[in-house]
Each structure stands twice: as C-alpha cells, then as structure tokens.
PDB file of C-alpha atoms in Angstrom:
ATOM      1  CA  UNK A   1    -172.461 -48.251-126.762  1.00 45.00           C
ATOM      2  CA  UNK A   2    -175.483 -47.417-124.680  1.00 47.00           C
ATOM      3  CA  UNK A   3    -177.901 -50.195-125.863  1.00 47.00           C
ATOM      4  CA  UNK A   4    -180.952 -48.517-124.162  1.00 41.00           C
ATOM      5  CA  UNK A   5    -180.112 -45.094-125.311  1.00 42.00           C
ATOM      6  CA  UNK A   6    -180.499 -46.178-129.010  1.00 39.00           C
ATOM      7  CA  UNK A   7    -184.324 -45.632-129.435  1.00 34.00           C
ATOM      8  CA  UNK A   8    -184.388 -45.692-133.314  1.00 34.00           C
ATOM      9  CA  UNK A   9    -185.472 -49.447-133.294  1.00 36.00           C
ATOM     10  CA  UNK A  10    -187.949 -50.552-135.784  1.00 34.00           C
ATOM     11  CA  UNK A  11    -189.560 -53.935-135.871  1.00 35.00           C
ATOM     12  CA  UNK A  12    -190.111 -56.078-138.855  1.00 33.00           C
ATOM     13  CA  UNK A  13    -190.078 -53.480-141.423  1.00 31.00           C
ATOM     14  CA  UNK A  14    -193.998 -53.345-141.757  1.00 29.00           C
ATOM     15  CA  UNK A  15    -196.202 -50.488-141.613  1.00 31.00           C
ATOM     16  CA  UNK A  16    -198.878 -52.765-140.075  1.00 37.00           C
ATOM     17  CA  UNK A  17    -196.609 -54.073-137.299  1.00 41.00           C
ATOM     18  CA  UNK A  18    -198.998 -53.458-134.569  1.00 44.00           C
ATOM     19  CA  UNK A  19    -201.861 -54.986-136.461  1.00 41.00           C
ATOM     20  CA  UNK A  20    -200.475 -57.766-138.204  1.00 43.00           C
ATOM     21  CA  UNK A  21    -196.684 -58.220-137.170  1.00 42.00           C
ATOM     22  CA  UNK A  22    -197.287 -57.522-133.355  1.00 42.00           C
ATOM     23  CA  UNK A  23    -199.685 -60.680-133.096  1.00 39.00           C
ATOM     24  CA  UNK A  24    -196.312 -62.607-133.868  1.00 37.00           C
ATOM     25  CA  UNK A  25    -193.910 -60.537-132.414  1.00 37.00           C
ATOM     26  CA  UNK A  26    -195.360 -59.972-129.083  1.00 38.00           C
ATOM     27  CA  UNK A  27    -198.260 -62.430-128.904  1.00 36.00           C
ATOM     28  CA  UNK A  28    -196.125 -65.523-129.270  1.00 34.00           C
ATOM     29  CA  UNK A  29    -192.972 -67.022-127.875  1.00 32.00           C
ATOM     30  CA  UNK A  30    -190.493 -66.807-130.939  1.00 37.00           C
ATOM     31  CA  UNK A  31    -187.616 -68.986-131.750  1.00 35.00           C
ATOM     32  CA  UNK A  32    -185.219 -66.520-130.044  1.00 38.00           C
ATOM     33  CA  UNK A  33    -187.362 -66.247-126.840  1.00 38.00           C
ATOM     34  CA  UNK A  34    -187.559 -70.001-126.494  1.00 41.00           C
ATOM     35  CA  UNK A  35    -183.833 -70.475-126.286  1.00 40.00           C
ATOM     36  CA  UNK A  36    -183.229 -68.032-123.227  1.00 40.00           C
ATOM     37  CA  UNK A  37    -185.763 -69.621-120.996  1.00 44.00           C
ATOM     38  CA  UNK A  38    -183.823 -71.737-118.473  1.00 43.00           C
ATOM     39  CA  UNK A  39    -183.627 -72.432-114.871  1.00 46.00           C
ATOM     40  CA  UNK A  40    -182.436 -69.240-112.849  1.00 43.00           C
ATOM     41  CA  UNK A  41    -179.835 -68.072-112.362  1.00 54.00           C
ATOM     42  CA  UNK A  42    -179.320 -67.439-116.156  1.00 68.00           C
ATOM     43  CA  UNK A  43    -176.259 -65.403-117.271  1.00 87.00           C
ATOM     44  CA  UNK A  44    -177.477 -61.878-117.837  1.00 94.00           C
ATOM     45  CA  UNK A  45    -176.882 -60.096-121.000  1.00 96.00           C
ATOM     46  CA  UNK A  46    -178.219 -57.316-123.352  1.00 95.00           C
ATOM     47  CA  UNK A  47    -177.867 -57.519-127.342  1.00 95.00           C
ATOM     48  CA  UNK A  48    -179.099 -55.532-130.111  1.00 93.00           C
ATOM     49  CA  UNK A  49    -179.685 -57.640-133.218  1.00 92.00           C
ATOM     50  CA  UNK A  50    -179.974 -56.202-136.604  1.00 90.00           C
ATOM     51  CA  UNK A  51    -181.604 -58.069-139.643  1.00 89.00           C
ATOM     52  CA  UNK A  52    -180.355 -57.221-143.019  1.00 88.00           C
ATOM     53  CA  UNK A  53    -181.713 -58.311-146.397  1.00 86.00           C
ATOM     54  CA  UNK A  54    -178.791 -59.026-148.785  1.00 82.00           C
ATOM     55  CA  UNK A  55    -178.670 -58.515-152.541  1.00 81.00           C
ATOM     56  CA  UNK A  56    -177.746 -61.046-154.964  1.00 76.00           C
ATOM     57  CA  UNK A  57    -174.132 -60.185-154.741  1.00 75.00           C
ATOM     58  CA  UNK A  58    -174.122 -60.404-151.015  1.00 70.00           C
ATOM     59  CA  UNK A  59    -174.216 -56.750-150.199  1.00 74.00           C
ATOM     60  CA  UNK A  60    -176.779 -55.398-147.487  1.00 71.00           C
ATOM     61  CA  UNK A  61    -179.867 -54.171-149.367  1.00 75.00           C
ATOM     62  CA  UNK A  62    -182.276 -53.186-146.451  1.00 73.00           C
ATOM     63  CA  UNK A  63    -182.260 -53.429-142.793  1.00 77.00           C
ATOM     64  CA  UNK A  64    -185.540 -54.850-141.823  1.00 75.00           C
ATOM     65  CA  UNK A  65    -185.470 -55.100-138.121  1.00 80.00           C
ATOM     66  CA  UNK A  66    -183.662 -53.946-135.037  1.00 85.00           C
ATOM     67  CA  UNK A  67    -184.565 -55.548-131.637  1.00 89.00           C
ATOM     68  CA  UNK A  68    -182.927 -55.409-128.414  1.00 93.00           C
ATOM     69  CA  UNK A  69    -183.169 -58.455-126.031  1.00 94.00           C
ATOM     70  CA  UNK A  70    -182.320 -58.342-122.378  1.00 95.00           C
ATOM     71  CA  UNK A  71    -182.009 -61.483-120.100  1.00 94.00           C
ATOM     72  CA  UNK A  72    -181.735 -61.017-116.480  1.00 95.00           C
ATOM     73  CA  UNK A  73    -180.018 -63.379-113.970  1.00 92.00           C
ATOM     74  CA  UNK A  74    -183.588 -64.328-112.532  1.00 90.00           C
ATOM     75  CA  UNK A  75    -184.684 -65.733-115.920  1.00 89.00           C
ATOM     76  CA  UNK A  76    -186.841 -62.552-116.869  1.00 93.00           C
ATOM     77  CA  UNK A  77    -186.411 -61.609-120.593  1.00 94.00           C
ATOM     78  CA  UNK A  78    -187.368 -58.526-122.421  1.00 94.00           C
ATOM     79  CA  UNK A  79    -187.700 -57.733-126.207  1.00 92.00           C
ATOM     80  CA  UNK A  80    -187.901 -54.136-127.304  1.00 90.00           C
ATOM     81  CA  UNK A  81    -188.331 -52.478-130.660  1.00 85.00           C
ATOM     82  CA  UNK A  82    -190.048 -49.514-132.298  1.00 71.00           C
ATOM     83  CA  UNK A  83    -192.329 -49.674-135.483  1.00 65.00           C
ATOM     84  CA  UNK A  84    -191.646 -47.433-138.161  1.00 60.00           C
ATOM     85  CA  UNK A  85    -194.528 -45.368-136.950  1.00 64.00           C
ATOM     86  CA  UNK A  86    -192.743 -44.891-133.744  1.00 69.00           C
ATOM     87  CA  UNK A  87    -194.698 -47.103-131.496  1.00 73.00           C
ATOM     88  CA  UNK A  88    -192.602 -48.845-128.948  1.00 81.00           C
ATOM     89  CA  UNK A  89    -193.382 -52.270-128.280  1.00 86.00           C
ATOM     90  CA  UNK A  90    -192.003 -54.380-125.516  1.00 90.00           C
ATOM     91  CA  UNK A  91    -192.611 -57.902-124.343  1.00 91.00           C
ATOM     92  CA  UNK A  92    -191.466 -58.766-120.455  1.00 94.00           C
ATOM     93  CA  UNK A  93    -191.526 -62.338-120.068  1.00 92.00           C
ATOM     94  CA  UNK A  94    -190.868 -63.613-116.568  1.00 91.00           C
ATOM     95  CA  UNK A  95    -189.303 -67.045-115.515  1.00 87.00           C
ATOM     96  CA  UNK A  96    -192.650 -68.334-114.065  1.00 87.00           C
ATOM     97  CA  UNK A  97    -194.572 -67.968-117.521  1.00 88.00           C
ATOM     98  CA  UNK A  98    -196.178 -64.768-116.914  1.00 90.00           C
ATOM     99  CA  UNK A  99    -195.634 -61.945-119.537  1.00 91.00           C
ATOM    100  CA  UNK A 100    -196.814 -58.414-120.460  1.00 91.00           C
ATOM    101  CA  UNK A 101    -197.062 -57.087-123.990  1.00 89.00           C
ATOM    102  CA  UNK A 102    -196.800 -53.372-123.816  1.00 90.00           C
ATOM    103  CA  UNK A 103    -197.214 -50.514-126.306  1.00 87.00           C
ATOM    104  CA  UNK A 104    -196.090 -47.455-124.735  1.00 83.00           C
ATOM    105  CA  UNK A 105    -197.325 -44.938-127.228  1.00 81.00           C
ATOM    106  CA  UNK A 106    -200.966 -46.398-126.489  1.00 84.00           C
ATOM    107  CA  UNK A 107    -200.527 -46.578-122.795  1.00 88.00           C
ATOM    108  CA  UNK A 108    -202.025 -50.205-123.179  1.00 87.00           C
ATOM    109  CA  UNK A 109    -200.907 -53.564-122.901  1.00 87.00           C
ATOM    110  CA  UNK A 110    -202.159 -56.985-122.504  1.00 85.00           C
ATOM    111  CA  UNK A 111    -201.100 -59.794-120.040  1.00 87.00           C
ATOM    112  CA  UNK A 112    -200.897 -63.514-120.247  1.00 85.00           C
ATOM    113  CA  UNK A 113    -199.253 -66.549-118.797  1.00 86.00           C
ATOM    114  CA  UNK A 114    -197.571 -69.538-120.541  1.00 84.00           C
ATOM    115  CA  UNK A 115    -198.787 -72.790-118.882  1.00 83.00           C
ATOM    116  CA  UNK A 116    -196.162 -74.424-116.168  1.00 85.00           C
ATOM    117  CA  UNK A 117    -196.273 -77.398-118.425  1.00 87.00           C
ATOM    118  CA  UNK A 118    -194.964 -75.268-121.336  1.00 85.00           C
ATOM    119  CA  UNK A 119    -192.357 -73.547-119.336  1.00 84.00           C
ATOM    120  CA  UNK A 120    -191.136 -76.917-117.855  1.00 88.00           C
ATOM    121  CA  UNK A 121    -190.896 -78.573-121.200  1.00 88.00           C
ATOM    122  CA  UNK A 122    -188.959 -75.620-122.693  1.00 85.00           C
ATOM    123  CA  UNK A 123    -186.592 -75.641-119.815  1.00 85.00           C
ATOM    124  CA  UNK A 124    -185.898 -79.247-120.270  1.00 89.00           C
ATOM    125  CA  UNK A 125    -185.161 -78.946-123.993  1.00 87.00           C
ATOM    126  CA  UNK A 126    -182.749 -75.923-123.394  1.00 85.00           C
ATOM    127  CA  UNK A 127    -181.026 -78.071-120.633  1.00 87.00           C
ATOM    128  CA  UNK A 128    -180.417 -81.059-122.948  1.00 89.00           C
ATOM    129  CA  UNK A 129    -179.147 -78.628-125.588  1.00 86.00           C
ATOM    130  CA  UNK A 130    -176.914 -76.900-123.198  1.00 86.00           C
ATOM    131  CA  UNK A 131    -175.611 -80.395-122.242  1.00 86.00           C
ATOM    132  CA  UNK A 132    -174.699 -81.121-125.762  1.00 86.00           C
ATOM    133  CA  UNK A 133    -172.889 -78.029-126.236  1.00 87.00           C
ATOM    134  CA  UNK A 134    -175.816 -76.169-127.898  1.00 89.00           C
ATOM    135  CA  UNK A 135    -176.389 -78.446-130.694  1.00 85.00           C
ATOM    136  CA  UNK A 136    -180.079 -78.725-131.502  1.00 82.00           C
ATOM    137  CA  UNK A 137    -182.076 -82.140-131.341  1.00 81.00           C
ATOM    138  CA  UNK A 138    -182.537 -82.233-135.112  1.00 80.00           C
ATOM    139  CA  UNK A 139    -181.519 -84.686-137.690  1.00 82.00           C
ATOM    140  CA  UNK A 140    -180.821 -81.785-139.969  1.00 83.00           C
ATOM    141  CA  UNK A 141    -178.408 -79.872-137.480  1.00 86.00           C
ATOM    142  CA  UNK A 142    -174.640 -80.182-138.295  1.00 87.00           C
ATOM    143  CA  UNK A 143    -171.825 -78.769-136.264  1.00 88.00           C
ATOM    144  CA  UNK A 144    -169.692 -76.314-138.465  1.00 90.00           C
ATOM    145  CA  UNK A 145    -167.013 -75.298-135.777  1.00 92.00           C
ATOM    146  CA  UNK A 146    -166.170 -72.662-133.320  1.00 95.00           C
ATOM    147  CA  UNK A 147    -165.844 -68.788-133.541  1.00 96.00           C
ATOM    148  CA  UNK A 148    -166.107 -65.617-131.446  1.00 96.00           C
ATOM    149  CA  UNK A 149    -168.633 -62.912-131.843  1.00 96.00           C
ATOM    150  CA  UNK A 150    -167.834 -59.538-129.951  1.00 95.00           C
ATOM    151  CA  UNK A 151    -165.859 -61.349-127.345  1.00 94.00           C
ATOM    152  CA  UNK A 152    -168.052 -64.185-126.827  1.00 95.00           C
ATOM    153  CA  UNK A 153    -167.449 -68.038-127.909  1.00 95.00           C
ATOM    154  CA  UNK A 154    -169.990 -69.344-130.182  1.00 96.00           C
ATOM    155  CA  UNK A 155    -170.727 -72.894-131.789  1.00 95.00           C
ATOM    156  CA  UNK A 156    -171.617 -72.706-135.674  1.00 94.00           C
ATOM    157  CA  UNK A 157    -174.570 -74.939-136.629  1.00 92.00           C
ATOM    158  CA  UNK A 158    -176.093 -75.485-140.017  1.00 90.00           C
ATOM    159  CA  UNK A 159    -179.746 -76.425-139.973  1.00 86.00           C
ATOM    160  CA  UNK A 160    -180.645 -77.797-143.536  1.00 80.00           C
ATOM    161  CA  UNK A 161    -184.277 -78.536-143.414  1.00 69.00           C
ATOM    162  CA  UNK A 162    -184.713 -78.438-147.162  1.00 78.00           C
ATOM    163  CA  UNK A 163    -182.231 -79.279-150.141  1.00 81.00           C
ATOM    164  CA  UNK A 164    -182.625 -75.743-151.378  1.00 85.00           C
ATOM    165  CA  UNK A 165    -182.386 -73.705-148.084  1.00 87.00           C
ATOM    166  CA  UNK A 166    -180.339 -73.735-144.863  1.00 87.00           C
ATOM    167  CA  UNK A 167    -179.871 -71.647-141.671  1.00 90.00           C
ATOM    168  CA  UNK A 168    -176.549 -71.000-140.127  1.00 92.00           C
ATOM    169  CA  UNK A 169    -176.759 -70.287-136.477  1.00 93.00           C
ATOM    170  CA  UNK A 170    -173.896 -68.949-134.047  1.00 95.00           C
ATOM    171  CA  UNK A 171    -175.043 -70.067-130.583  1.00 94.00           C
ATOM    172  CA  UNK A 172    -173.222 -68.893-127.641  1.00 94.00           C
ATOM    173  CA  UNK A 173    -172.981 -71.590-124.603  1.00 92.00           C
ATOM    174  CA  UNK A 174    -172.281 -69.065-121.985  1.00 90.00           C
ATOM    175  CA  UNK A 175    -175.467 -67.226-122.806  1.00 93.00           C
ATOM    176  CA  UNK A 176    -177.694 -70.358-122.669  1.00 89.00           C
ATOM    177  CA  UNK A 177    -177.351 -71.134-126.214  1.00 91.00           C
ATOM    178  CA  UNK A 178    -178.678 -67.783-127.289  1.00 93.00           C
ATOM    179  CA  UNK A 179    -178.327 -67.169-131.240  1.00 93.00           C
ATOM    180  CA  UNK A 180    -175.867 -64.144-131.660  1.00 95.00           C
ATOM    181  CA  UNK A 181    -176.026 -64.700-135.404  1.00 95.00           C
ATOM    182  CA  UNK A 182    -178.487 -66.077-137.967  1.00 93.00           C
ATOM    183  CA  UNK A 183    -177.863 -66.392-141.716  1.00 92.00           C
ATOM    184  CA  UNK A 184    -180.457 -67.675-144.250  1.00 91.00           C
ATOM    185  CA  UNK A 185    -178.749 -69.195-147.271  1.00 88.00           C
ATOM    186  CA  UNK A 186    -180.298 -70.483-150.464  1.00 86.00           C
ATOM    187  CA  UNK A 187    -178.636 -73.027-152.843  1.00 84.00           C
ATOM    188  CA  UNK A 188    -177.228 -71.662-156.169  1.00 85.00           C
ATOM    189  CA  UNK A 189    -175.782 -74.255-158.319  1.00 84.00           C
ATOM    190  CA  UNK A 190    -173.384 -76.329-156.324  1.00 82.00           C
ATOM    191  CA  UNK A 191    -173.026 -73.524-153.540  1.00 84.00           C
ATOM    192  CA  UNK A 192    -174.960 -71.317-151.199  1.00 85.00           C
ATOM    193  CA  UNK A 193    -175.875 -67.747-151.187  1.00 86.00           C
ATOM    194  CA  UNK A 194    -176.875 -65.586-148.168  1.00 87.00           C
ATOM    195  CA  UNK A 195    -180.204 -63.778-148.597  1.00 88.00           C
ATOM    196  CA  UNK A 196    -180.740 -62.577-144.923  1.00 89.00           C
ATOM    197  CA  UNK A 197    -178.471 -62.075-141.998  1.00 91.00           C
ATOM    198  CA  UNK A 198    -179.285 -61.261-138.255  1.00 93.00           C
ATOM    199  CA  UNK A 199    -176.205 -60.167-136.441  1.00 93.00           C
ATOM    200  CA  UNK A 200    -175.487 -58.110-133.207  1.00 95.00           C
ATOM    201  CA  UNK A 201    -174.755 -54.537-133.408  1.00 93.00           C
ATOM    202  CA  UNK A 202    -173.832 -54.228-129.665  1.00 94.00           C
ATOM    203  CA  UNK A 203    -173.437 -56.769-126.805  1.00 96.00           C
ATOM    204  CA  UNK A 204    -172.964 -56.325-123.016  1.00 95.00           C
ATOM    205  CA  UNK A 205    -172.705 -59.248-120.910  1.00 94.00           C
ATOM    206  CA  UNK A 206    -174.032 -58.299-117.295  1.00 94.00           C
ATOM    207  CA  UNK A 207    -177.258 -57.427-115.564  1.00 95.00           C
ATOM    208  CA  UNK A 208    -179.550 -55.272-117.936  1.00 95.00           C
ATOM    209  CA  UNK A 209    -180.918 -51.991-116.414  1.00 94.00           C
ATOM    210  CA  UNK A 210    -183.582 -52.865-114.233  1.00 93.00           C
ATOM    211  CA  UNK A 211    -186.081 -50.372-115.691  1.00 91.00           C
ATOM    212  CA  UNK A 212    -186.258 -52.540-118.576  1.00 91.00           C
ATOM    213  CA  UNK A 213    -188.423 -54.939-116.985  1.00 92.00           C
ATOM    214  CA  UNK A 214    -190.502 -52.630-115.190  1.00 91.00           C
ATOM    215  CA  UNK A 215    -194.457 -53.140-116.125  1.00 92.00           C
ATOM    216  CA  UNK A 216    -196.321 -49.822-116.214  1.00 90.00           C
ATOM    217  CA  UNK A 217    -199.824 -49.422-114.601  1.00 90.00           C
ATOM    218  CA  UNK A 218    -201.544 -49.178-118.176  1.00 89.00           C
ATOM    219  CA  UNK A 219    -205.026 -50.694-118.703  1.00 85.00           C
ATOM    220  CA  UNK A 220    -204.705 -54.443-119.534  1.00 83.00           C
ATOM    221  CA  UNK A 221    -206.693 -55.244-122.566  1.00 83.00           C
ATOM    222  CA  UNK A 222    -207.285 -57.986-124.920  1.00 79.00           C
ATOM    223  CA  UNK A 223    -205.076 -58.138-128.042  1.00 80.00           C
ATOM    224  CA  UNK A 224    -207.646 -57.022-130.593  1.00 78.00           C
ATOM    225  CA  UNK A 225    -208.429 -53.962-128.545  1.00 81.00           C
ATOM    226  CA  UNK A 226    -204.920 -52.990-128.451  1.00 80.00           C
ATOM    227  CA  UNK A 227    -204.866 -53.179-132.413  1.00 79.00           C
ATOM    228  CA  UNK A 228    -208.292 -51.086-132.549  1.00 80.00           C
ATOM    229  CA  UNK A 229    -206.593 -48.347-130.220  1.00 81.00           C
ATOM    230  CA  UNK A 230    -203.529 -48.371-132.596  1.00 77.00           C
ATOM    231  CA  UNK A 231    -205.684 -48.099-135.677  1.00 77.00           C
ATOM    232  CA  UNK A 232    -207.359 -44.916-134.088  1.00 79.00           C
ATOM    233  CA  UNK A 233    -203.944 -43.340-134.165  1.00 77.00           C
ATOM    234  CA  UNK A 234    -203.077 -44.480-137.654  1.00 71.00           C
ATOM    235  CA  UNK A 235    -206.509 -43.944-139.609  1.00 71.00           C
ATOM    236  CA  UNK A 236    -204.440 -44.037-143.037  1.00 68.00           C
ATOM    237  CA  UNK A 237    -204.792 -48.002-142.656  1.00 62.00           C
ATOM    238  CA  UNK A 238    -208.307 -48.090-141.479  1.00 57.00           C
ATOM    239  CA  UNK A 239    -209.815 -49.191-144.884  1.00 56.00           C
ATOM    240  CA  UNK A 240    -207.119 -52.052-145.355  1.00 58.00           C
ATOM    241  CA  UNK A 241    -207.753 -53.323-141.711  1.00 54.00           C
ATOM    242  CA  UNK A 242    -211.456 -52.758-140.936  1.00 58.00           C
ATOM    243  CA  UNK A 243    -211.741 -55.120-137.971  1.00 61.00           C
ATOM    244  CA  UNK A 244    -208.531 -56.219-136.253  1.00 58.00           C
ATOM    245  CA  UNK A 245    -210.516 -58.968-134.630  1.00 56.00           C
ATOM    246  CA  UNK A 246    -210.967 -60.631-137.778  1.00 58.00           C
ATOM    247  CA  UNK A 247    -207.454 -59.950-139.421  1.00 57.00           C
ATOM    248  CA  UNK A 248    -204.042 -61.072-139.101  1.00 54.00           C
ATOM    249  CA  UNK A 249    -204.943 -63.959-136.578  1.00 58.00           C
ATOM    250  CA  UNK A 250    -206.037 -61.499-133.901  1.00 59.00           C
ATOM    251  CA  UNK A 251    -209.226 -63.507-133.176  1.00 64.00           C
ATOM    252  CA  UNK A 252    -207.048 -66.626-132.461  1.00 67.00           C
ATOM    253  CA  UNK A 253    -204.832 -64.341-130.386  1.00 67.00           C
ATOM    254  CA  UNK A 254    -207.759 -63.191-128.192  1.00 68.00           C
ATOM    255  CA  UNK A 255    -208.954 -66.962-127.860  1.00 70.00           C
ATOM    256  CA  UNK A 256    -205.452 -67.870-126.757  1.00 69.00           C
ATOM    257  CA  UNK A 257    -205.248 -64.832-124.352  1.00 65.00           C
ATOM    258  CA  UNK A 258    -208.656 -65.758-122.784  1.00 67.00           C
ATOM    259  CA  UNK A 259    -207.667 -69.277-122.209  1.00 67.00           C
ATOM    260  CA  UNK A 260    -204.535 -68.122-120.439  1.00 64.00           C
ATOM    261  CA  UNK A 261    -206.658 -66.073-118.195  1.00 61.00           C
ATOM    262  CA  UNK A 262    -208.619 -69.333-117.369  1.00 53.00           C
ATOM    263  CA  UNK A 263    -211.662 -67.843-119.070  1.00 43.00           C
TER     264      UNK A 263
END
C-alpha cells in the first residue's frame, strides 16, 4: 500500500482543526511524537494510524482521525494529515529540536525550535524506556504480554491512571517504542469496554520518501497569522472565531513561538 499516495487523510474530525485543533496537533509535541525522538540513527519507518470511536457493543462508529507518521534514520519525524476542509497540515520535526508547521493550502507555515535541554531530556527518557523493554516509568503501567502487529513485535502495556479508565498500548521495541496501537477502555461493572482505538492501516519499515521532510519556501508567520489566513478561506466560521489570537489558546502559542525565536 502506498502510504504517501493516500491523500484522503483528515485530522481530528473537527471543522475548526486549523483554528483550534491545529494549535494542539501542530503547535505542540504530542505523546506519540515524544516517543520517537531519540539519538540518531533511529530505525526508519512510515505508518498510517486510524482512530476509531467505538459503539457500546464494540463496533466502529466513526473514524475520527487519520495521520501518517514518518521517522527517518537521522531522527527527523514528519506527521501529515488533512482536515475535513481539505487543508493539508504537516509538521516536520528535526532531531536538533527545530520544527516547521506547514499548511500547504495556505502556502504558509510557522517555524520554531524546542530547547536543547528539552530535546536532551526527551532522549534520556526514551533511552531509559528502551532499556526497560519499552515499559514506561509509571507506577500505573503494567506489562500485559507480547504480540505482533503487521509483522512487528510489540510489548502490550496497560496504563490505569484512574479506577474507571485505562489505556492499552502496543509499543514496538524495534521502532524506538513507537505506539503501533492504542485502545482507551472504560470500566463497565467488573470488566472493561473499549471506547476508542487507534491502530495502523499500513506500515512500512525502511527509509520514508525524502520529499516528506522537505520544507517549502513559504512565508514564515506566527501561529495566529496562519489561523487568520485559514479563516479568510473559510468565512463560514468567522462568526464563531472572531479573533484567533484570543481563541483556542492561540495567544499562548504565539507567546511560546516568540520565546522559541529568542524574542
């Protein structure tokens, strides 16, 4: 299956993904991204993960997200998806902490850099986790056994932060403990019921296509400027989001972006 050719990706299942969801999806390092940052060389791979909401009887109710993640042997990571409005969003994160958040439909992006201290701390946490066979440093994490997903060995972990909910993770040691599967479960009586699952639709172990990490020569803006450009293309939501700089945490994202630039 050609992962790059599958363009029908939509992120978050939200109409306002580029105004609200994008501040999380692109503006921050998510849990998944934090697991694959490690000292080069990393084992390269490309995976498309589909998130499904499940009904009470365990059947898929709705696909809420499709995201392709590509990890290169030099530690570069790319996350790629499309909003329902058709806006391609891509985050290219380099091993030294620099990143570019790109919205191709707008021909715009914003750049930033995670501090060297944060990168080093993330690498050290992952190094320790790899040494423990991918078991997280958490008193709530329990090893549940081993399995294989699309030909890759995984370690199954249950993380139970509350008595009423837990997360089942399938972490791949050969892919730097990347979570190939995630399942959210809620307690029902004496048992557990899955309410959401994230699992791979396709996986390729090997160097991803190099064009995925190419950063175009678009103007580099601040995050809320990107949001305003998007609102001009989608006037139907203007009344709900009058000023992106004051909505959905974009002002905080602007401040963080300025700090990263040394302003």
